[in-house]
């Protein structure tokens, strides 16, 4: 589709779309002439997510926030969950200061920085613990969020007797938890309008994240507990 059709399909002005292109939030368009290009379903999908994040549905969110949420979405996280995670201080998707770092790294670079062997990093990636996102030609791209997760895992592996395979159930259980909570949120918002439902789901994911933290702190034994 051409730009005029893209504007009609997404409800986003041409000037805003060009701005998002300059910011690197959209995949490259298929240039057919110096001043003409064709756009596809991926552009429509991305722009609708951006509109939700920048508007009342899931936002308003800064451009840095939109970029970080889109990166999490590319790693397979649902957009509502990614938006909720970004809003939580200290989440992996955002640094404590609120700034973002999206410098691209290879899995080898992530492993080296964390002090992991490449074979261990590959095993963790295969188990769904170092996700990255899809790159060109079927490659995987990793960023600071992945690097922080790798450093956390490396620290845990420094304990005697802990092996990489011991973390496999963590990814499996987390996937089950996310699927259950997504279904729970869908059930709770089934009778709401799309805008109200999205806002309610975002609030639910935020509250569920806080509940995770509470339960973890209560259930994990403290040093010295019998």
Coordinates of N, CA and C in Angstrom, one line a residue:
X1 N 0.8 -1.2 0.0 CA 0.0 0.0 0.0 C 0.9 1.2 0.0
X2 N 0.3 2.3 -0.5 CA 1.0 3.6 -0.5 C 0.8 4.4 0.7
X3 N 1.5 5.5 0.9 CA 1.4 6.3 2.1 C 0.0 6.7 2.4
X4 N -0.7 7.2 1.4 CA -2.1 7.6 1.6 C -3.0 6.5 2.2
X5 N -2.8 5.3 1.7 CA -3.6 4.2 2.2 C -3.1 3.8 3.6
X6 N -1.8 3.9 3.9 CA -1.3 3.7 5.2 C -1.9 4.6 6.3
X7 N -2.0 5.9 5.9 CA -2.6 6.9 6.8 C -4.1 6.5 7.0
X8 N -4.8 6.1 6.0 CA -6.2 5.8 6.2 C -6.4 4.5 7.0
X9 N -5.5 3.6 6.9 CA -5.6 2.3 7.6 C -5.3 2.5 9.1
X10 N -4.3 3.4 9.4 CA -3.9 3.5 10.8 C -4.4 4.7 11.5
X11 N -4.9 5.7 10.8 CA -5.4 6.9 11.4 C -4.3 7.8 11.9
X12 N -3.0 7.6 11.4 CA -1.9 8.3 11.9 C -1.5 9.3 10.8
X13 N -1.3 10.6 11.0 CA -0.9 11.5 10.0 C 0.4 11.2 9.3
X14 N 0.6 11.6 8.1 CA 1.8 11.3 7.3 C 3.0 11.9 8.0
X15 N 2.9 13.1 8.6 CA 4.1 13.7 9.2 C 4.5 12.8 10.4
X16 N 3.6 12.3 11.2 CA 3.9 11.4 12.3 C 4.6 10.1 11.8
X17 N 4.1 9.5 10.7 CA 4.7 8.3 10.2 C 6.1 8.5 9.8
X18 N 6.3 9.7 9.1 CA 7.7 10.0 8.7 C 8.6 10.2 9.9
X19 N 8.1 10.8 11.0 CA 8.8 10.9 12.2 C 9.2 9.6 12.8
X20 N 8.3 8.7 12.9 CA 8.5 7.3 13.4 C 9.6 6.6 12.5
X21 N 9.5 6.9 11.2 CA 10.5 6.3 10.4 C 11.9 6.8 10.7
X22 N 12.0 8.1 10.9 CA 13.3 8.7 11.2 C 13.8 8.2 12.6
X23 N 12.9 7.9 13.5 CA 13.3 7.4 14.8 C 13.7 5.9 14.8
X24 N 13.5 5.3 13.6 CA 13.8 3.9 13.5 C 12.8 2.9 14.2
X25 N 11.6 3.4 14.3 CA 10.5 2.6 15.0 C 9.8 1.7 13.9
X26 N 10.0 2.0 12.7 CA 9.3 1.2 11.6 C 10.3 0.5 10.7
X27 N 10.0 -0.7 10.2 CA 10.9 -1.3 9.2 C 11.0 -0.5 8.0
X28 N 12.1 -0.7 7.2 CA 12.3 0.1 6.0 C 11.1 -0.1 5.0
X29 N 10.7 0.9 4.3 CA 9.7 0.8 3.3 C 10.3 0.3 2.0
X30 N 9.5 -0.2 1.1 CA 10.0 -0.7 -0.2 C 9.9 0.5 -1.2
X31 N 11.1 1.1 -1.4 CA 11.2 2.3 -2.2 C 10.9 1.9 -3.7
X32 N 10.0 2.6 -4.3 CA 9.7 2.4 -5.7 C 10.2 3.5 -6.6
X33 N 10.5 4.7 -6.0 CA 10.9 5.9 -6.7 C 11.5 6.8 -5.6
X34 N 12.3 7.8 -6.0 CA 12.8 8.7 -5.0 C 11.8 9.3 -4.0
X35 N 10.6 9.5 -4.4 CA 9.6 10.1 -3.5 C 8.4 9.2 -3.4
X36 N 8.6 7.9 -3.6 CA 7.4 6.9 -3.5 C 7.9 5.6 -2.8
X37 N 7.0 5.0 -2.0 CA 7.4 3.8 -1.3 C 6.1 3.0 -1.1
X38 N 6.3 1.7 -0.9 CA 5.2 0.8 -0.6 C 5.3 0.3 0.8
X39 N 4.2 0.1 1.5 CA 4.2 -0.3 2.9 C 3.4 -1.6 3.0
X40 N 3.7 -2.4 4.0 CA 3.0 -3.7 4.2 C 2.3 -3.8 5.5
X41 N 1.9 -5.1 5.8 CA 1.1 -5.4 7.0 C 1.9 -5.1 8.3
X42 N 3.3 -5.3 8.2 CA 4.1 -5.1 9.4 C 4.1 -3.6 9.7
X43 N 4.1 -2.7 8.8 CA 4.0 -1.3 9.0 C 2.7 -0.9 9.7
X44 N 1.6 -1.5 9.2 CA 0.3 -1.3 9.9 C 0.3 -1.8 11.3
X45 N 0.8 -3.0 11.5 CA 0.8 -3.5 12.9 C 1.7 -2.7 13.8
X46 N 2.8 -2.3 13.4 CA 3.7 -1.4 14.2 C 3.1 -0.1 14.5
X47 N 2.5 0.5 13.5 CA 1.9 1.8 13.7 C 0.7 1.8 14.7
X48 N -0.1 0.7 14.6 CA -1.2 0.6 15.6 C -0.7 0.4 17.0
X49 N 0.4 -0.3 17.2 CA 1.0 -0.5 18.5 C 1.5 0.9 19.0
X50 N 2.2 1.6 18.1 CA 2.7 2.9 18.5 C 1.6 3.9 18.9
X51 N 0.5 3.8 18.1 CA -0.7 4.7 18.4 C -1.2 4.4 19.8
X52 N -1.3 3.1 20.1 CA -1.8 2.7 21.4 C -0.9 3.1 22.5
X53 N 0.4 3.1 22.3 CA 1.4 3.4 23.3 C 1.5 4.9 23.5
X54 N 1.3 5.7 22.4 CA 1.4 7.1 22.5 C 0.1 7.8 22.8
X55 N -1.0 7.1 22.8 CA -2.4 7.6 23.0 C -3.0 7.2 24.3
X56 N -4.3 7.2 24.4 CA -5.0 6.9 25.7 C -5.1 5.4 25.9
X57 N -4.9 4.6 24.9 CA -5.2 3.1 25.1 C -4.2 2.5 26.0
X58 N -2.9 2.7 25.8 CA -1.9 2.2 26.6 C -0.9 3.3 27.1
X59 N -1.0 4.4 26.6 CA 0.0 5.5 26.9 C -0.6 6.5 27.8
X60 N -0.2 7.8 27.7 CA 0.8 8.2 26.8 C 2.2 7.8 27.2
X61 N 3.1 7.5 26.3 CA 4.4 7.0 26.5 C 5.4 7.8 25.7
X62 N 6.6 8.0 26.3 CA 7.7 8.7 25.6 C 8.2 7.9 24.4
X63 N 8.9 8.6 23.5 CA 9.4 7.8 22.3 C 10.4 6.8 22.8
X64 N 11.2 7.1 23.8 CA 12.1 6.1 24.3 C 11.4 4.9 24.9
X65 N 10.2 5.2 25.6 CA 9.4 4.1 26.1 C 8.8 3.2 25.0
X66 N 8.3 3.9 23.9 CA 7.8 3.2 22.8 C 8.9 2.2 22.2
X67 N 10.1 2.8 22.0 CA 11.1 2.0 21.4 C 11.4 0.8 22.3
X68 N 11.5 0.9 23.6 CA 11.8 -0.2 24.5 C 10.7 -1.2 24.5
X69 N 9.4 -0.8 24.5 CA 8.3 -1.7 24.4 C 8.3 -2.5 23.1
X70 N 8.6 -1.8 22.0 CA 8.6 -2.5 20.7 C 9.7 -3.6 20.7
X71 N 10.9 -3.3 21.4 CA 11.9 -4.2 21.4 C 11.5 -5.5 22.2
X72 N 10.7 -5.2 23.3 CA 10.2 -6.4 24.1 C 9.2 -7.2 23.3
X73 N 8.4 -6.5 22.5 CA 7.4 -7.2 21.6 C 8.1 -8.0 20.6
X74 N 9.2 -7.5 20.1 CA 10.0 -8.3 19.1 C 10.6 -9.6 19.7
X75 N 10.8 -9.5 21.0 CA 11.3 -10.7 21.7 C 10.2 -11.7 22.1
X76 N 9.0 -11.4 21.7 CA 7.9 -12.3 21.9 C 6.9 -12.0 23.0
X77 N 7.1 -10.8 23.7 CA 6.3 -10.4 24.8 C 5.0 -9.7 24.3
X78 N 3.9 -10.1 24.8 CA 2.6 -9.4 24.4 C 2.7 -7.9 24.7
X79 N 2.2 -7.1 23.8 CA 2.3 -5.6 23.9 C 1.8 -5.1 25.2
X80 N 0.6 -5.6 25.7 CA 0.1 -5.1 26.9 C 1.0 -5.4 28.1
X81 N 1.6 -6.7 28.0 CA 2.5 -7.1 29.1 C 3.8 -6.2 29.0
X82 N 4.3 -6.0 27.8 CA 5.5 -5.2 27.7 C 5.3 -3.7 28.2
X83 N 4.1 -3.2 27.9 CA 3.8 -1.8 28.3 C 3.8 -1.8 29.9
X84 N 3.2 -2.8 30.4 CA 3.1 -2.8 31.9 C 4.5 -3.0 32.5
X85 N 5.3 -3.9 31.9 CA 6.6 -4.1 32.5 C 7.5 -2.8 32.4
X86 N 7.3 -2.1 31.3 CA 8.1 -0.8 31.2 C 7.7 0.2 32.2
X87 N 6.4 0.1 32.7 CA 5.9 1.1 33.6 C 6.4 0.8 35.1
X88 N 6.9 -0.4 35.3 CA 7.4 -0.9 36.6 C 8.8 -0.5 36.8
X89 N 9.2 0.4 37.8 CA 10.5 0.8 38.0 C 11.4 -0.5 38.3
X90 N 12.6 -0.5 37.7 CA 13.5 -1.6 37.9 C 13.2 -2.8 37.0
X91 N 12.2 -2.8 36.1 CA 12.0 -3.9 35.2 C 13.2 -4.1 34.3
X92 N 13.4 -5.3 33.8 CA 14.5 -5.5 32.9 C 14.5 -4.7 31.7
X93 N 13.3 -4.2 31.2 CA 13.3 -3.4 30.0 C 13.7 -2.0 30.2
X94 N 13.9 -1.6 31.5 CA 14.3 -0.2 31.7 C 15.2 -0.1 32.9
X95 N 16.2 0.8 32.8 CA 17.1 1.0 33.9 C 16.5 1.7 35.0
X96 N 17.2 1.7 36.2 CA 16.6 2.3 37.3 C 16.4 3.8 37.1
X97 N 17.3 4.4 36.3 CA 17.1 5.9 36.1 C 16.1 6.2 35.1
X98 N 15.5 5.2 34.4 CA 14.4 5.4 33.4 C 15.0 5.5 32.0
X99 N 16.3 5.5 31.9 CA 16.9 5.6 30.5 C 16.9 4.3 29.9
X100 N 17.0 4.2 28.6 CA 17.1 3.0 27.9 C 18.4 2.9 27.1
X101 N 18.8 1.6 27.0 CA 20.0 1.3 26.2 C 19.7 0.2 25.2
X102 N 19.7 0.5 23.9 CA 19.3 -0.5 22.9 C 20.4 -0.9 22.0
X103 N 21.7 -0.7 22.4 CA 22.8 -1.0 21.5 C 22.8 -2.5 21.2
X104 N 22.9 -2.8 19.9 CA 22.8 -4.2 19.5 C 24.0 -4.9 19.8
X105 N 23.9 -6.2 20.2 CA 25.0 -7.1 20.5 C 24.7 -8.4 19.9
X106 N 25.8 -9.2 19.7 CA 25.6 -10.6 19.3 C 25.6 -11.4 20.6
X107 N 25.1 -12.7 20.5 CA 25.1 -13.5 21.7 C 26.5 -13.7 22.2
X108 N 27.5 -13.8 21.3 CA 28.9 -14.0 21.8 C 29.3 -12.8 22.6
X109 N 28.9 -11.6 22.2 CA 29.3 -10.4 23.0 C 28.6 -10.4 24.4
X110 N 27.3 -10.8 24.4 CA 26.5 -10.8 25.6 C 27.2 -11.8 26.6
X111 N 27.6 -13.0 26.0 CA 28.2 -14.0 26.8 C 29.5 -13.5 27.4
X112 N 30.3 -12.9 26.6 CA 31.7 -12.4 27.0 C 31.5 -11.4 28.1
X113 N 30.6 -10.5 27.9 CA 30.4 -9.4 28.9 C 29.9 -10.0 30.3
X114 N 29.1 -11.0 30.2 CA 28.6 -11.6 31.5 C 29.5 -12.7 32.1
X115 N 30.6 -13.0 31.3 CA 31.5 -14.0 31.8 C 31.0 -15.5 31.7
X116 N 30.1 -15.7 30.6 CA 29.6 -17.0 30.3 C 30.3 -17.5 29.1
X117 N 30.4 -18.8 29.0 CA 30.9 -19.4 27.8 C 29.8 -19.3 26.7
X118 N 30.3 -19.3 25.4 CA 29.3 -19.2 24.3 C 28.4 -20.4 24.3
X119 N 28.9 -21.6 24.6 CA 28.0 -22.8 24.6 C 26.9 -22.6 25.7
X120 N 27.3 -22.1 26.9 CA 26.3 -21.9 27.9 C 25.3 -20.9 27.5
X121 N 25.7 -19.8 26.9 CA 24.8 -18.7 26.4 C 23.8 -19.3 25.4
X122 N 24.3 -20.2 24.5 CA 23.5 -20.8 23.5 C 22.5 -21.7 24.1
X123 N 22.9 -22.4 25.2 CA 21.9 -23.3 25.9 C 20.9 -22.5 26.6
X124 N 21.2 -21.4 27.1 CA 20.3 -20.5 27.8 C 19.3 -19.9 26.8
X125 N 19.8 -19.5 25.6 CA 18.9 -19.0 24.6 C 18.0 -20.1 24.1
X126 N 18.4 -21.3 23.9 CA 17.6 -22.4 23.5 C 16.5 -22.7 24.5
X127 N 16.8 -22.5 25.8 CA 15.8 -22.8 26.8 C 14.8 -21.6 27.0
X128 N 15.0 -20.5 26.3 CA 14.1 -19.4 26.5 C 14.4 -18.4 27.6
X129 N 15.7 -18.4 28.0 CA 16.1 -17.6 29.1 C 16.9 -16.4 28.6
X130 N 17.5 -16.4 27.4 CA 18.1 -15.2 26.8 C 17.4 -15.1 25.4
X131 N 16.4 -14.3 25.4 CA 15.5 -14.3 24.2 C 16.0 -13.5 23.0
X132 N 16.5 -12.3 23.2 CA 16.9 -11.5 22.0 C 15.7 -11.2 21.2
X133 N 16.0 -10.7 19.9 CA 14.9 -10.5 19.0 C 15.4 -10.8 17.6
X134 N 14.4 -11.0 16.7 CA 14.7 -11.4 15.3 C 15.5 -10.3 14.6
X135 N 16.6 -10.7 13.9 CA 17.3 -9.8 13.1 C 17.3 -10.2 11.6
X136 N 18.1 -9.5 10.8 CA 18.1 -9.8 9.4 C 18.7 -11.2 9.1
X137 N 18.1 -11.9 8.1 CA 18.7 -13.2 7.7 C 18.6 -14.3 8.7
X138 N 17.5 -14.2 9.6 CA 17.3 -15.2 10.6 C 18.3 -15.2 11.8
X139 N 19.0 -14.1 11.9 CA 19.9 -13.9 13.1 C 19.1 -13.4 14.3
X140 N 19.8 -13.5 15.5 CA 19.2 -12.9 16.7 C 20.0 -11.8 17.2
X141 N 19.3 -10.7 17.6 CA 20.0 -9.5 18.1 C 19.7 -9.4 19.6
X142 N 20.7 -9.0 20.3 CA 20.6 -8.9 21.8 C 20.9 -7.5 22.2
X143 N 20.3 -7.0 23.3 CA 20.6 -5.6 23.8 C 20.9 -5.6 25.2
X144 N 20.8 -4.4 25.8 CA 21.2 -4.3 27.2 C 20.3 -5.1 28.2
X145 N 19.0 -5.2 27.8 CA 18.1 -6.0 28.7 C 18.6 -7.5 28.7
X146 N 18.9 -8.0 27.6 CA 19.5 -9.4 27.5 C 20.8 -9.5 28.3
X147 N 21.6 -8.4 28.1 CA 22.9 -8.5 28.8 C 22.7 -8.5 30.3
X148 N 21.8 -7.7 30.8 CA 21.5 -7.7 32.3 C 21.0 -9.1 32.7
X149 N 20.1 -9.7 31.9 CA 19.7 -11.0 32.3 C 20.8 -12.0 32.3
X150 N 21.7 -11.9 31.3 CA 22.9 -12.8 31.3 C 23.8 -12.6 32.5
X151 N 23.9 -11.4 32.9 CA 24.8 -11.2 34.1 C 24.1 -11.7 35.4
X152 N 22.8 -11.6 35.5 CA 22.0 -12.2 36.6 C 22.2 -13.7 36.6
X153 N 22.1 -14.3 35.5 CA 22.2 -15.8 35.4 C 23.7 -16.2 35.7
X154 N 24.7 -15.4 35.2 CA 26.1 -15.8 35.5 C 26.3 -15.7 37.0
X155 N 25.7 -14.7 37.7 CA 25.9 -14.6 39.1 C 25.3 -15.9 39.8
X156 N 24.2 -16.3 39.3 CA 23.5 -17.5 39.9 C 24.4 -18.7 39.7
X157 N 25.0 -18.8 38.5 CA 25.8 -20.0 38.1 C 27.1 -20.0 38.9
X158 N 27.5 -18.9 39.5 CA 28.7 -18.9 40.3 C 28.6 -19.7 41.6
X159 N 27.3 -20.0 42.0 CA 27.1 -20.8 43.2 C 27.4 -22.3 42.8
X160 N 28.1 -22.9 43.7 CA 28.6 -24.3 43.5 C 27.3 -25.2 43.4
X161 N 27.4 -26.1 42.3 CA 26.3 -27.1 42.2 C 25.2 -26.6 41.3
X162 N 25.1 -25.3 40.9 CA 24.1 -24.8 40.0 C 24.5 -25.0 38.6
X163 N 23.7 -25.6 37.7 CA 24.0 -25.8 36.3 C 23.0 -25.1 35.4
X164 N 23.4 -24.7 34.2 CA 22.5 -24.0 33.3 C 21.1 -24.7 33.1
X165 N 21.2 -26.0 33.0 CA 19.9 -26.8 32.8 C 18.9 -26.6 34.0
X166 N 19.5 -26.2 35.1 CA 18.6 -26.1 36.3 C 17.6 -24.9 36.1
X167 N 17.9 -24.0 35.2 CA 17.0 -22.8 35.0 C 16.0 -23.1 33.9
X168 N 16.0 -24.2 33.2 CA 15.0 -24.5 32.2 C 13.6 -24.4 32.7
X169 N 13.3 -25.0 33.9 CA 11.9 -24.9 34.4 C 11.4 -23.4 34.6
X170 N 12.4 -22.5 34.9 CA 12.0 -21.1 35.1 C 11.3 -20.5 33.9
X171 N 12.0 -20.8 32.7 CA 11.4 -20.2 31.5 C 10.0 -20.9 31.2
X172 N 9.9 -22.2 31.5 CA 8.7 -22.9 31.2 C 7.6 -22.4 32.1
X173 N 7.9 -22.3 33.4 CA 6.9 -21.8 34.4 C 6.5 -20.4 34.1
X174 N 7.5 -19.5 33.7 CA 7.1 -18.1 33.4 C 6.2 -18.0 32.2
X175 N 6.5 -18.9 31.2 CA 5.6 -18.9 30.0 C 4.2 -19.3 30.4
X176 N 4.1 -20.3 31.3 CA 2.7 -20.8 31.7 C 2.0 -19.6 32.5
X177 N 2.8 -18.9 33.3 CA 2.2 -17.9 34.1 C 1.7 -16.7 33.3
X178 N 2.5 -16.3 32.3 CA 2.1 -15.3 31.3 C 0.9 -15.7 30.6
X179 N 0.8 -16.9 30.1 CA -0.4 -17.4 29.4 C -1.6 -17.4 30.2
X180 N -1.5 -17.8 31.5 CA -2.6 -17.8 32.4 C -3.1 -16.4 32.7
X181 N -2.2 -15.5 33.0 CA -2.5 -14.2 33.3 C -3.1 -13.4 32.1
X182 N -2.6 -13.7 30.9 CA -3.2 -13.1 29.7 C -4.7 -13.6 29.6
X183 N -4.9 -14.9 29.8 CA -6.3 -15.4 29.8 C -7.2 -14.8 30.8
X184 N -6.6 -14.6 32.0 CA -7.4 -14.0 33.1 C -7.7 -12.6 32.8
X185 N -6.8 -11.8 32.2 CA -7.1 -10.4 31.9 C -8.1 -10.4 30.8
X186 N -8.1 -11.3 29.8 CA -9.0 -11.3 28.7 C -10.4 -11.6 29.2
X187 N -10.5 -12.5 30.2 CA -11.8 -12.9 30.8 C -12.4 -11.7 31.6
X188 N -11.5 -11.0 32.3 CA -12.0 -9.8 33.1 C -12.4 -8.6 32.3
X189 N -11.9 -8.5 31.1 CA -12.2 -7.3 30.3 C -13.1 -7.7 29.1
X190 N -13.6 -8.9 29.0 CA -14.4 -9.3 27.8 C -15.6 -8.4 27.5
X191 N -16.2 -7.8 28.6 CA -17.4 -7.0 28.3 C -17.1 -5.5 28.2
X192 N -15.8 -5.1 28.3 CA -15.4 -3.7 28.2 C -15.2 -3.3 26.7
X193 N -15.2 -2.0 26.5 CA -14.9 -1.5 25.2 C -13.4 -1.7 24.9
X194 N -12.9 -1.7 23.7 CA -11.5 -1.9 23.4 C -10.6 -1.0 24.2
X195 N -10.9 0.3 24.2 CA -10.1 1.2 25.0 C -10.1 1.0 26.5
X196 N -11.3 0.7 27.0 CA -11.4 0.5 28.4 C -10.7 -0.9 28.8
X197 N -10.9 -1.9 27.9 CA -10.3 -3.2 28.1 C -8.8 -3.1 28.1
X198 N -8.2 -2.3 27.2 CA -6.7 -2.2 27.1 C -6.2 -1.5 28.4
X199 N -6.9 -0.5 28.8 CA -6.4 0.2 30.0 C -6.5 -0.7 31.3
X200 N -7.6 -1.4 31.3 CA -7.8 -2.3 32.5 C -6.8 -3.4 32.5
X201 N -6.4 -4.0 31.3 CA -5.4 -5.0 31.2 C -4.1 -4.5 31.6
X202 N -3.8 -3.3 31.2 CA -2.5 -2.7 31.6 C -2.4 -2.6 33.2
X203 N -3.5 -2.1 33.8 CA -3.5 -2.0 35.2 C -3.4 -3.4 35.9
X204 N -4.1 -4.4 35.3 CA -4.0 -5.7 35.9 C -2.6 -6.3 35.8
X205 N -1.9 -6.1 34.7 CA -0.5 -6.6 34.6 C 0.4 -5.9 35.6
X206 N 0.2 -4.6 35.8 CA 1.0 -3.9 36.7 C 0.8 -4.5 38.1
X207 N -0.5 -4.7 38.5 CA -0.8 -5.2 39.8 C -0.3 -6.6 40.0
X208 N -0.4 -7.4 38.9 CA 0.0 -8.8 39.0 C 1.6 -8.9 39.2
X209 N 2.3 -7.9 38.6 CA 3.7 -7.9 38.7 C 4.0 -7.6 40.2
X210 N 3.3 -6.6 40.8 CA 3.5 -6.3 42.2 C 3.2 -7.5 43.1
X211 N 2.2 -8.3 42.7 CA 1.8 -9.5 43.5 C 2.9 -10.5 43.4
X212 N 3.5 -10.7 42.2 CA 4.6 -11.6 42.0 C 5.8 -11.3 43.0
X213 N 6.1 -10.0 43.1 CA 7.2 -9.5 44.0 C 6.8 -9.8 45.4
X214 N 5.6 -9.5 45.8 CA 5.2 -9.8 47.2 C 5.3 -11.3 47.5
X215 N 4.7 -12.1 46.7 CA 4.7 -13.6 46.9 C 6.1 -14.1 47.0
X216 N 7.0 -13.6 46.1 CA 8.4 -14.1 46.0 C 9.1 -13.8 47.3
X217 N 8.9 -12.5 47.8 CA 9.5 -12.1 49.1 C 9.0 -12.9 50.2
X218 N 7.7 -13.3 50.2 CA 7.1 -14.0 51.4 C 7.5 -15.5 51.3
X219 N 7.5 -16.1 50.1 CA 7.7 -17.5 50.0 C 9.2 -18.0 50.0
X220 N 10.1 -17.1 49.5 CA 11.5 -17.5 49.5 C 12.1 -17.4 50.9
X221 N 12.7 -18.5 51.4 CA 13.2 -18.4 52.8 C 14.3 -17.4 52.9
X222 N 14.3 -16.7 54.1 CA 15.4 -15.7 54.4 C 16.6 -16.4 55.0
X223 N 17.8 -15.9 54.8 CA 18.9 -16.5 55.4 C 18.7 -16.7 56.9
X224 N 19.0 -17.9 57.4 CA 18.8 -18.2 58.8 C 17.5 -18.9 59.1
X225 N 16.5 -18.8 58.2 CA 15.3 -19.5 58.4 C 15.4 -21.0 58.4
X226 N 14.7 -21.7 59.2 CA 14.8 -23.2 59.2 C 13.9 -23.8 58.1

